């Protein structure tokens, strides 16, 4: 099938590469000339395990191309996937200017039937705006061309996106119930047929329900995280091991174990933005989503917990103190620093006068770029970007772990003790067992595990 992907960001690039991997002829459009030049020279603008190999393989096979030519992109694919960014607007709602612009460009050049697929995360009612933008262009050109707008939200986890796309647990597609919608359904059914050979994974619904499903899924996952973080904070007060609690409640099949890990808050491009956008949608209809307001408030507060543990141990004035920080990206297997908990922690430590040495296996370049925006020159001068995890520890008063990279899970604790001034670890992701830390002679501060620390 001939497919056009509009936008070569995280979602667009993964979608385009994976659809090409299935044998489709994929044309990826982006108006960023530098990004297209990078992709055409074999570079990848994002870090995503396995993606570089998929892109290279399919470029070499001639199934995947990258261009800034809008007219050519519209002419190429009967299926036009819109996968552009929907950043939060000032009021928290999703900014749809790029989605609408992409739709208008399709209408400006199309001459035959197209299925326009919203792949971007968009609020309920976006399909109507896309439809109107396309139709306005067709009317302005006095062209009679049929089209249908479908919704096919992505459910990709950063760090596992290629695997998630190639082995999806579900595929959600929303189509109209008219004749053009039926044509769209048949084309989408053909496109996703390779994923349904073992069993049917596709959930068909109306367009508005498909748009809503994406937001509902992310809001639920964010809710589970904030729920456990609140319980973890209480566990620290009452002397409870939150890991024991997690296993206890997760064994209930009605609850399950996923997304019940206590930590120092969620970040990234999806959960914070989507929770806010869903809240904003509700307010537009005169409804307050009280649970989601609490989810967001809890998460904002949770990002302060590590800093609070540090100041409880060392005092509010950290002048003269030096800390090692392991993990900067908002989660492992990505270099994404958007809404990362490390940004909040570093601002706290530096504002209080500390110096820091930081290390992340992948996000160092992106972290430098982001921290130059977050910090003033004096604060930035007190940040050292270490060459490796152990280098970051040299002369530090304590180690603070913010991101749960696998490389951090089984370190040499004797080396850690030898390099730190004092053997103190603040673990924002509960990577280690308090009992093992006590055995190793390390003062350990986890999230919701103080009962074991005290013991």
CSV table of C-alpha atoms in Angstrom, one decimal:
chain,number,residue,atom,x,y,z
A,1,UNK,CA,0.0,0.0,0.0
A,2,UNK,CA,1.1,3.6,-0.6
A,3,UNK,CA,1.2,5.5,2.6
A,4,UNK,CA,2.1,9.1,3.4
A,5,UNK,CA,3.2,10.1,7.0
A,6,UNK,CA,3.0,13.8,7.8
A,7,UNK,CA,5.5,14.6,10.5
A,8,UNK,CA,8.7,12.7,11.3
A,9,UNK,CA,8.7,13.2,15.0
A,10,UNK,CA,8.5,10.4,17.5
A,11,UNK,CA,5.1,9.0,16.4
A,12,UNK,CA,5.5,9.7,12.7
A,13,UNK,CA,9.0,8.2,12.3
A,14,UNK,CA,8.2,5.0,14.2
A,15,UNK,CA,4.9,4.6,12.3
A,16,UNK,CA,6.4,5.2,8.9
A,17,UNK,CA,9.4,3.0,9.5
A,18,UNK,CA,7.3,0.1,10.9
A,19,UNK,CA,4.7,0.3,8.1
A,20,UNK,CA,7.6,0.2,5.6
A,21,UNK,CA,9.0,-2.9,7.4
A,22,UNK,CA,5.7,-4.6,6.6
A,23,UNK,CA,6.3,-4.1,2.8
A,24,UNK,CA,4.4,-0.8,2.3
A,25,UNK,CA,5.6,2.1,0.2
A,26,UNK,CA,6.0,4.9,2.7
A,27,UNK,CA,6.6,8.6,2.0
A,28,UNK,CA,7.5,10.7,5.1
A,29,UNK,CA,6.9,14.4,4.9
A,30,UNK,CA,8.3,17.0,7.2
A,31,UNK,CA,8.8,20.8,6.7
A,32,UNK,CA,12.0,20.8,8.8
A,33,UNK,CA,14.7,20.7,6.1
A,34,UNK,CA,17.4,19.9,8.6
A,35,UNK,CA,15.6,16.9,9.9
A,36,UNK,CA,14.8,15.6,6.4
A,37,UNK,CA,18.5,16.1,5.5
A,38,UNK,CA,19.6,14.2,8.6
A,39,UNK,CA,17.2,11.3,7.8
A,40,UNK,CA,18.3,11.2,4.1
A,41,UNK,CA,21.9,11.0,5.2
A,42,UNK,CA,21.2,8.1,7.5
A,43,UNK,CA,20.8,10.0,10.8
A,44,UNK,CA,18.0,9.6,13.3
A,45,UNK,CA,16.7,12.7,15.2
A,46,UNK,CA,15.4,10.7,18.2
A,47,UNK,CA,16.7,7.9,20.4
A,48,UNK,CA,14.5,4.8,20.1
A,49,UNK,CA,16.0,1.2,20.4
A,50,UNK,CA,15.9,-0.6,17.1
A,51,UNK,CA,14.5,2.3,15.1
A,52,UNK,CA,17.8,3.2,13.3
A,53,UNK,CA,18.1,-0.3,11.9
A,54,UNK,CA,14.5,-0.4,10.7
A,55,UNK,CA,14.9,3.0,9.0
A,56,UNK,CA,18.2,2.1,7.3
A,57,UNK,CA,16.9,-1.3,6.1
A,58,UNK,CA,13.8,0.2,4.5
A,59,UNK,CA,15.5,3.2,3.0
A,60,UNK,CA,18.0,0.8,1.3
A,61,UNK,CA,15.1,-1.3,0.1
A,62,UNK,CA,13.4,1.7,-1.4
A,63,UNK,CA,10.2,1.4,0.7
A,64,UNK,CA,10.9,4.5,2.9
A,65,UNK,CA,11.7,8.0,1.7
A,66,UNK,CA,11.9,11.4,3.4
A,67,UNK,CA,11.0,14.7,1.7
A,68,UNK,CA,9.7,18.3,2.3
A,69,UNK,CA,7.7,18.2,-0.9
A,70,UNK,CA,4.0,18.6,0.1
A,71,UNK,CA,2.5,18.1,-3.3
A,72,UNK,CA,4.4,14.9,-3.8
A,73,UNK,CA,3.4,13.6,-0.4
A,74,UNK,CA,-0.3,14.2,-1.1
A,75,UNK,CA,0.0,12.6,-4.5
A,76,UNK,CA,1.7,9.5,-3.1
A,77,UNK,CA,-0.5,7.9,-0.5
A,78,UNK,CA,-4.2,7.0,-0.6
A,79,UNK,CA,-3.7,6.8,3.2
A,80,UNK,CA,-2.5,10.1,4.6
A,81,UNK,CA,-1.4,9.8,8.3
A,82,UNK,CA,-1.2,13.1,10.3
A,83,UNK,CA,1.4,12.5,12.9
A,84,UNK,CA,2.4,16.1,13.8
A,85,UNK,CA,2.9,17.5,17.3
A,86,UNK,CA,0.0,18.7,19.5
A,87,UNK,CA,1.8,20.6,22.2
A,88,UNK,CA,-0.1,22.0,25.2
A,89,UNK,CA,-1.5,25.5,24.6
A,90,UNK,CA,-1.4,28.2,27.4
A,91,UNK,CA,-4.7,27.0,28.9
A,92,UNK,CA,-3.6,23.3,28.8
A,93,UNK,CA,-5.6,22.3,25.8
A,94,UNK,CA,-4.0,20.6,22.8
A,95,UNK,CA,-2.6,23.1,20.2
A,96,UNK,CA,-4.1,21.8,16.9
A,97,UNK,CA,-2.5,24.3,14.6
A,98,UNK,CA,-0.1,21.8,13.0
A,99,UNK,CA,-2.9,19.2,12.6
A,100,UNK,CA,-5.1,21.7,10.9
A,101,UNK,CA,-2.3,23.0,8.7
A,102,UNK,CA,-1.5,19.4,7.6
A,103,UNK,CA,-5.1,18.8,6.7
A,104,UNK,CA,-5.3,22.1,4.8
A,105,UNK,CA,-2.2,21.0,2.8
A,106,UNK,CA,-3.9,17.7,1.9
A,107,UNK,CA,-7.0,19.6,0.7
A,108,UNK,CA,-4.8,22.0,-1.3
A,109,UNK,CA,-3.3,19.3,-3.5
A,110,UNK,CA,-5.6,16.2,-3.5
A,111,UNK,CA,-7.4,15.2,-6.6
A,112,UNK,CA,-8.8,11.8,-5.7
A,113,UNK,CA,-10.2,9.8,-2.8
A,114,UNK,CA,-8.0,9.9,0.3
A,115,UNK,CA,-8.3,8.5,3.8
A,116,UNK,CA,-6.9,11.1,6.3
A,117,UNK,CA,-5.9,9.4,9.5
A,118,UNK,CA,-5.4,11.3,12.7
A,119,UNK,CA,-2.4,9.5,14.3
A,120,UNK,CA,-1.5,12.4,16.6
A,121,UNK,CA,-3.0,12.5,20.0
A,122,UNK,CA,-5.9,14.9,19.6
A,123,UNK,CA,-9.0,15.8,21.6
A,124,UNK,CA,-12.5,14.8,20.8
A,125,UNK,CA,-13.9,16.7,17.8
A,126,UNK,CA,-10.6,17.1,16.0
A,127,UNK,CA,-11.7,15.0,13.0
A,128,UNK,CA,-14.5,17.5,12.4
A,129,UNK,CA,-11.8,20.3,12.3
A,130,UNK,CA,-9.7,18.3,9.9
A,131,UNK,CA,-12.6,17.5,7.7
A,132,UNK,CA,-13.6,21.2,7.6
A,133,UNK,CA,-10.0,22.3,6.7
A,134,UNK,CA,-9.8,19.8,3.9
A,135,UNK,CA,-13.2,20.7,2.5
A,136,UNK,CA,-12.4,24.4,2.6
A,137,UNK,CA,-9.4,23.9,0.4
A,138,UNK,CA,-11.4,21.7,-2.0
A,139,UNK,CA,-14.2,24.3,-2.2
A,140,UNK,CA,-11.6,27.0,-2.8
A,141,UNK,CA,-10.2,25.1,-5.8
A,142,UNK,CA,-13.7,24.0,-6.9
A,143,UNK,CA,-12.6,20.4,-6.8
A,144,UNK,CA,-15.0,17.5,-6.1
A,145,UNK,CA,-12.9,14.8,-4.4
A,146,UNK,CA,-14.2,12.4,-1.8
A,147,UNK,CA,-12.3,11.7,1.4
A,148,UNK,CA,-12.8,10.3,4.8
A,149,UNK,CA,-11.3,11.2,8.2
A,150,UNK,CA,-10.4,8.3,10.5
A,151,UNK,CA,-8.8,8.2,14.0
A,152,UNK,CA,-6.1,5.7,14.7
A,153,UNK,CA,-4.4,6.7,18.0
A,154,UNK,CA,-1.0,5.4,18.9
A,155,UNK,CA,-0.2,3.4,22.0
A,156,UNK,CA,3.6,3.4,21.8
A,157,UNK,CA,5.8,3.5,24.9
A,158,UNK,CA,9.0,5.5,24.5
A,159,UNK,CA,11.9,3.1,24.7
A,160,UNK,CA,9.8,0.2,23.3
A,161,UNK,CA,8.0,1.9,20.4
A,162,UNK,CA,9.2,-0.4,17.6
A,163,UNK,CA,8.3,-3.5,19.6
A,164,UNK,CA,4.9,-2.0,20.5
A,165,UNK,CA,4.1,-1.1,16.9
A,166,UNK,CA,5.1,-4.5,15.5
A,167,UNK,CA,3.5,-6.5,18.3
A,168,UNK,CA,0.5,-4.4,19.4
A,169,UNK,CA,-1.8,-5.5,22.2
A,170,UNK,CA,-4.6,-3.5,20.5
A,171,UNK,CA,-5.3,-1.4,17.5
A,172,UNK,CA,-8.0,1.3,17.8
A,173,UNK,CA,-9.6,2.7,14.7
A,174,UNK,CA,-12.5,5.1,14.4
A,175,UNK,CA,-14.3,5.5,11.1
A,176,UNK,CA,-17.5,7.2,9.9
A,177,UNK,CA,-20.6,5.1,9.3
A,178,UNK,CA,-21.2,6.5,5.8
A,179,UNK,CA,-20.1,5.1,2.4
A,180,UNK,CA,-16.7,7.0,2.5
A,181,UNK,CA,-16.2,5.8,6.0
A,182,UNK,CA,-16.7,2.2,4.8
A,183,UNK,CA,-14.1,2.7,2.1
A,184,UNK,CA,-11.7,4.0,4.8
A,185,UNK,CA,-12.5,1.0,7.0
A,186,UNK,CA,-11.6,-1.5,4.3
A,187,UNK,CA,-8.3,0.2,3.5
A,188,UNK,CA,-7.4,0.4,7.2
A,189,UNK,CA,-8.4,-3.3,7.6
A,190,UNK,CA,-6.1,-4.2,4.7
A,191,UNK,CA,-3.2,-2.1,6.2
A,192,UNK,CA,-3.4,-3.7,9.6
A,193,UNK,CA,-4.2,-7.3,8.4
A,194,UNK,CA,-0.7,-8.5,9.1
A,195,UNK,CA,-1.2,-7.8,12.8
A,196,UNK,CA,-4.4,-9.7,13.0
A,197,UNK,CA,-3.4,-13.1,11.6
A,198,UNK,CA,-3.1,-14.8,15.0
A,199,UNK,CA,-6.2,-13.1,16.4
A,200,UNK,CA,-8.2,-10.0,15.9
A,201,UNK,CA,-6.5,-7.0,17.7
A,202,UNK,CA,-8.5,-4.2,16.1
A,203,UNK,CA,-11.2,-2.4,18.0
A,204,UNK,CA,-13.5,-0.6,15.6
A,205,UNK,CA,-15.6,2.4,16.8
A,206,UNK,CA,-16.8,5.8,15.8
A,207,UNK,CA,-14.2,8.5,15.3
A,208,UNK,CA,-15.0,10.5,18.5
A,209,UNK,CA,-14.8,7.4,20.7
A,210,UNK,CA,-11.4,6.6,19.2
A,211,UNK,CA,-10.1,10.1,19.9
A,212,UNK,CA,-11.3,9.8,23.5
A,213,UNK,CA,-9.8,6.3,24.0
A,214,UNK,CA,-6.3,7.6,23.7
A,215,UNK,CA,-6.7,10.3,26.4
A,216,UNK,CA,-8.6,7.9,28.7
A,217,UNK,CA,-5.8,5.3,28.5
A,218,UNK,CA,-3.1,7.8,29.4
A,219,UNK,CA,-5.2,9.4,32.1
A,220,UNK,CA,-5.7,5.9,33.7
A,221,UNK,CA,-2.0,5.1,33.7
A,222,UNK,CA,-1.1,8.5,35.1
A,223,UNK,CA,-3.8,7.9,37.8
A,224,UNK,CA,-2.2,4.6,38.9
A,225,UNK,CA,1.2,6.2,39.2
A,226,UNK,CA,0.0,9.1,41.3
A,227,UNK,CA,-2.1,6.8,43.4
A,228,UNK,CA,0.9,4.7,44.3
A,229,UNK,CA,3.1,7.8,44.9
A,230,UNK,CA,0.6,9.1,47.4
A,231,UNK,CA,0.5,5.8,49.2
A,232,UNK,CA,4.3,5.7,49.2
A,233,UNK,CA,4.5,9.0,50.9
A,234,UNK,CA,2.1,7.8,53.5
A,235,UNK,CA,4.0,4.6,53.8
A,236,UNK,CA,7.1,6.6,54.8
A,237,UNK,CA,5.2,8.2,57.6
A,238,UNK,CA,3.5,5.1,59.1
A,239,UNK,CA,6.3,2.6,58.6
A,240,UNK,CA,5.1,0.5,55.7
A,241,UNK,CA,7.1,-1.0,52.8
A,242,UNK,CA,5.4,0.2,49.7
A,243,UNK,CA,7.0,-2.6,47.6
A,244,UNK,CA,5.3,-5.2,49.8
A,245,UNK,CA,2.0,-3.4,49.4
A,246,UNK,CA,2.5,-3.3,45.6
A,247,UNK,CA,2.9,-7.0,45.4
A,248,UNK,CA,0.0,-7.5,47.7
A,249,UNK,CA,-2.5,-5.4,45.7
A,250,UNK,CA,-1.0,-6.2,42.3
A,251,UNK,CA,-1.7,-9.9,42.8
A,252,UNK,CA,-5.4,-9.1,42.6
A,253,UNK,CA,-6.3,-9.7,39.0
A,254,UNK,CA,-8.8,-6.8,39.1
A,255,UNK,CA,-5.8,-4.5,39.8
A,256,UNK,CA,-2.7,-6.1,38.3
A,257,UNK,CA,0.9,-5.1,38.7
A,258,UNK,CA,1.4,-2.6,35.9
A,259,UNK,CA,2.1,1.1,36.6
A,260,UNK,CA,2.0,0.5,40.4
A,261,UNK,CA,5.7,1.5,41.0
A,262,UNK,CA,6.3,4.3,43.4
A,263,UNK,CA,8.8,6.9,42.4
A,264,UNK,CA,9.7,10.5,41.9
A,265,UNK,CA,6.9,11.4,39.5
A,266,UNK,CA,6.1,10.8,35.8
A,267,UNK,CA,7.2,13.0,32.9
A,268,UNK,CA,7.5,12.8,29.2
A,269,UNK,CA,5.5,14.2,26.3
A,270,UNK,CA,2.3,12.2,26.8
A,271,UNK,CA,1.0,11.9,30.4
A,272,UNK,CA,1.4,15.5,31.6
A,273,UNK,CA,0.1,16.9,28.3
A,274,UNK,CA,-2.8,14.4,27.9
A,275,UNK,CA,-4.0,14.7,31.4
A,276,UNK,CA,-4.1,18.5,31.0
A,277,UNK,CA,-5.8,18.3,27.6
A,278,UNK,CA,-8.5,16.0,28.9
A,279,UNK,CA,-9.2,18.3,31.9
A,280,UNK,CA,-9.4,21.2,29.5
A,281,UNK,CA,-11.9,19.3,27.3
A,282,UNK,CA,-14.1,18.6,30.3
A,283,UNK,CA,-14.1,22.3,31.4
A,284,UNK,CA,-15.2,23.2,27.9
A,285,UNK,CA,-18.3,21.1,28.5
A,286,UNK,CA,-18.8,22.5,32.0
A,287,UNK,CA,-17.4,19.5,33.9
A,288,UNK,CA,-14.6,19.3,36.3
A,289,UNK,CA,-12.5,16.1,36.3
A,290,UNK,CA,-11.6,16.1,40.0
A,291,UNK,CA,-9.6,12.9,40.0
A,292,UNK,CA,-7.4,14.1,37.1
A,293,UNK,CA,-6.8,17.4,38.8
A,294,UNK,CA,-5.6,15.5,41.8
A,295,UNK,CA,-3.5,13.2,39.7
A,296,UNK,CA,-1.7,16.2,38.2
A,297,UNK,CA,-1.3,17.9,41.6
A,298,UNK,CA,0.1,14.8,43.2
A,299,UNK,CA,2.6,14.4,40.3
A,300,UNK,CA,3.8,17.9,40.6
A,301,UNK,CA,4.4,17.5,44.3
A,302,UNK,CA,6.0,14.1,43.8
A,303,UNK,CA,8.8,15.6,41.8
A,304,UNK,CA,9.8,17.6,44.9
A,305,UNK,CA,10.1,14.5,47.1
A,306,UNK,CA,13.7,13.6,46.3
A,307,UNK,CA,14.8,17.2,47.0
A,308,UNK,CA,12.9,17.1,50.3
A,309,UNK,CA,14.6,13.9,51.3
A,310,UNK,CA,18.0,15.5,50.5
A,311,UNK,CA,17.3,18.6,52.6
A,312,UNK,CA,15.9,16.6,55.4
A,313,UNK,CA,19.2,14.8,55.6
A,314,UNK,CA,21.6,17.7,54.9
A,315,UNK,CA,19.6,20.9,55.8
A,316,UNK,CA,18.0,23.6,53.6
A,317,UNK,CA,21.3,25.3,52.8
A,318,UNK,CA,23.3,23.0,50.5
A,319,UNK,CA,26.2,25.3,50.0
A,320,UNK,CA,29.4,23.3,49.9
A,321,UNK,CA,27.5,20.1,49.3
A,322,UNK,CA,28.1,18.0,46.1
A,323,UNK,CA,25.8,15.4,44.7
A,324,UNK,CA,26.0,12.8,42.0
A,325,UNK,CA,22.8,12.3,39.9
A,326,UNK,CA,22.2,9.2,37.9
A,327,UNK,CA,19.5,9.4,35.2
A,328,UNK,CA,18.3,12.5,33.5
A,329,UNK,CA,15.7,11.4,30.9
A,330,UNK,CA,12.1,11.1,32.1
A,331,UNK,CA,12.3,7.3,31.6
A,332,UNK,CA,14.9,4.7,30.5
A,333,UNK,CA,15.7,3.9,26.8
A,334,UNK,CA,15.0,7.4,25.6
A,335,UNK,CA,16.8,10.8,25.6
A,336,UNK,CA,13.5,12.7,26.2
A,337,UNK,CA,13.8,15.4,28.8
A,338,UNK,CA,10.3,16.8,28.6
A,339,UNK,CA,8.8,17.1,32.1
A,340,UNK,CA,11.6,15.0,33.5
A,341,UNK,CA,11.8,14.7,37.3
A,342,UNK,CA,15.6,15.3,37.1
A,343,UNK,CA,15.0,18.9,35.9
A,344,UNK,CA,13.0,19.7,39.1
A,345,UNK,CA,15.6,18.0,41.3
A,346,UNK,CA,18.6,19.8,39.7
A,347,UNK,CA,16.9,23.2,40.0
A,348,UNK,CA,16.2,22.5,43.7
A,349,UNK,CA,19.8,21.4,44.5
A,350,UNK,CA,21.4,24.2,42.6
A,351,UNK,CA,19.1,26.9,44.0
A,352,UNK,CA,20.1,25.7,47.5
A,353,UNK,CA,23.8,26.2,46.6
A,354,UNK,CA,24.9,22.6,45.8
A,355,UNK,CA,27.1,21.5,43.0
A,356,UNK,CA,26.2,18.4,41.0
A,357,UNK,CA,27.8,15.8,38.7
A,358,UNK,CA,25.2,14.2,36.4
A,359,UNK,CA,25.2,11.1,34.1
A,360,UNK,CA,22.7,9.5,31.8
A,361,UNK,CA,23.5,6.7,29.3
A,362,UNK,CA,21.7,8.4,26.4
A,363,UNK,CA,20.3,11.9,27.3
A,364,UNK,CA,23.5,13.9,28.0
A,365,UNK,CA,23.3,16.0,24.8
A,366,UNK,CA,19.6,16.7,25.2
A,367,UNK,CA,20.1,17.4,28.9
A,368,UNK,CA,22.8,20.0,28.2
A,369,UNK,CA,20.4,21.7,25.8
A,370,UNK,CA,17.5,21.7,28.2
A,371,UNK,CA,19.5,22.7,31.3
A,372,UNK,CA,20.8,25.7,29.4
A,373,UNK,CA,17.1,26.8,29.2
A,374,UNK,CA,16.2,25.9,32.8
A,375,UNK,CA,19.2,27.3,34.6
A,376,UNK,CA,21.0,30.6,34.8
A,377,UNK,CA,24.7,30.8,33.9
A,378,UNK,CA,25.9,30.6,37.6
A,379,UNK,CA,23.8,27.5,38.2
A,380,UNK,CA,24.9,25.9,35.0
A,381,UNK,CA,28.5,26.4,36.0
A,382,UNK,CA,27.9,24.2,39.0
A,383,UNK,CA,26.9,21.2,36.8
A,384,UNK,CA,29.5,18.7,35.7
A,385,UNK,CA,28.5,16.2,32.9
A,386,UNK,CA,30.3,13.0,33.9
A,387,UNK,CA,31.8,10.6,31.5
A,388,UNK,CA,30.3,7.5,33.2
A,389,UNK,CA,28.4,6.6,36.3
A,390,UNK,CA,31.4,6.0,38.6
A,391,UNK,CA,33.0,9.3,37.4
A,392,UNK,CA,29.9,11.1,38.6
A,393,UNK,CA,30.4,9.8,42.1
A,394,UNK,CA,33.9,11.3,42.7
A,395,UNK,CA,33.8,13.4,45.9
A,396,UNK,CA,30.0,13.5,46.1
A,397,UNK,CA,28.3,13.7,49.5
A,398,UNK,CA,25.6,11.3,48.2
A,399,UNK,CA,24.2,9.6,45.1
A,400,UNK,CA,20.7,10.5,43.9
A,401,UNK,CA,19.0,8.1,41.4
A,402,UNK,CA,16.3,9.6,39.2
A,403,UNK,CA,15.9,7.3,36.2
A,404,UNK,CA,15.7,3.5,36.4
A,405,UNK,CA,18.2,2.6,33.6
A,406,UNK,CA,19.1,-1.1,33.7
A,407,UNK,CA,22.7,-0.2,33.9
A,408,UNK,CA,22.1,1.3,37.3
A,409,UNK,CA,20.4,-1.8,38.8
A,410,UNK,CA,23.5,-3.9,39.7
A,411,UNK,CA,26.4,-1.5,40.4
A,412,UNK,CA,29.5,-2.3,42.3
A,413,UNK,CA,28.5,-1.0,45.7
A,414,UNK,CA,32.1,-1.2,47.1
A,415,UNK,CA,33.1,1.2,44.3
A,416,UNK,CA,30.2,3.5,45.1
A,417,UNK,CA,31.3,3.6,48.8
A,418,UNK,CA,34.9,4.2,47.8
A,419,UNK,CA,34.1,7.2,45.6
A,420,UNK,CA,31.4,8.9,47.7
A,421,UNK,CA,32.4,11.0,50.7
A,422,UNK,CA,29.8,9.2,52.7
A,423,UNK,CA,27.9,6.1,51.7
A,424,UNK,CA,24.5,7.6,51.1
A,425,UNK,CA,22.0,6.9,48.3
A,426,UNK,CA,18.7,8.6,47.6
A,427,UNK,CA,16.8,6.2,45.3
A,428,UNK,CA,14.0,7.8,43.4
A,429,UNK,CA,13.0,4.6,41.7
A,430,UNK,CA,13.4,2.0,44.4
A,431,UNK,CA,16.0,0.1,42.4
A,432,UNK,CA,17.7,-1.4,45.4
A,433,UNK,CA,16.6,-3.5,48.4
A,434,UNK,CA,17.0,-1.6,51.7
A,435,UNK,CA,18.2,-4.8,53.5
A,436,UNK,CA,21.0,-5.3,51.0
A,437,UNK,CA,22.0,-1.7,51.3
A,438,UNK,CA,22.2,-2.0,55.1
A,439,UNK,CA,24.3,-5.1,54.7
A,440,UNK,CA,26.6,-3.2,52.4
A,441,UNK,CA,26.9,-0.4,54.9
A,442,UNK,CA,25.1,2.2,52.8
A,443,UNK,CA,22.6,4.7,54.2
A,444,UNK,CA,19.6,4.2,51.9
A,445,UNK,CA,16.6,6.5,51.3
A,446,UNK,CA,13.9,5.0,48.9
A,447,UNK,CA,10.4,6.1,48.2
A,448,UNK,CA,7.9,4.5,50.6
A,449,UNK,CA,10.5,2.2,52.2
A,450,UNK,CA,11.6,4.0,55.3
A,451,UNK,CA,10.4,1.2,57.6
A,452,UNK,CA,13.2,-1.0,56.2
A,453,UNK,CA,15.7,1.9,56.3
A,454,UNK,CA,14.9,2.4,60.0
A,455,UNK,CA,15.1,-1.3,60.7
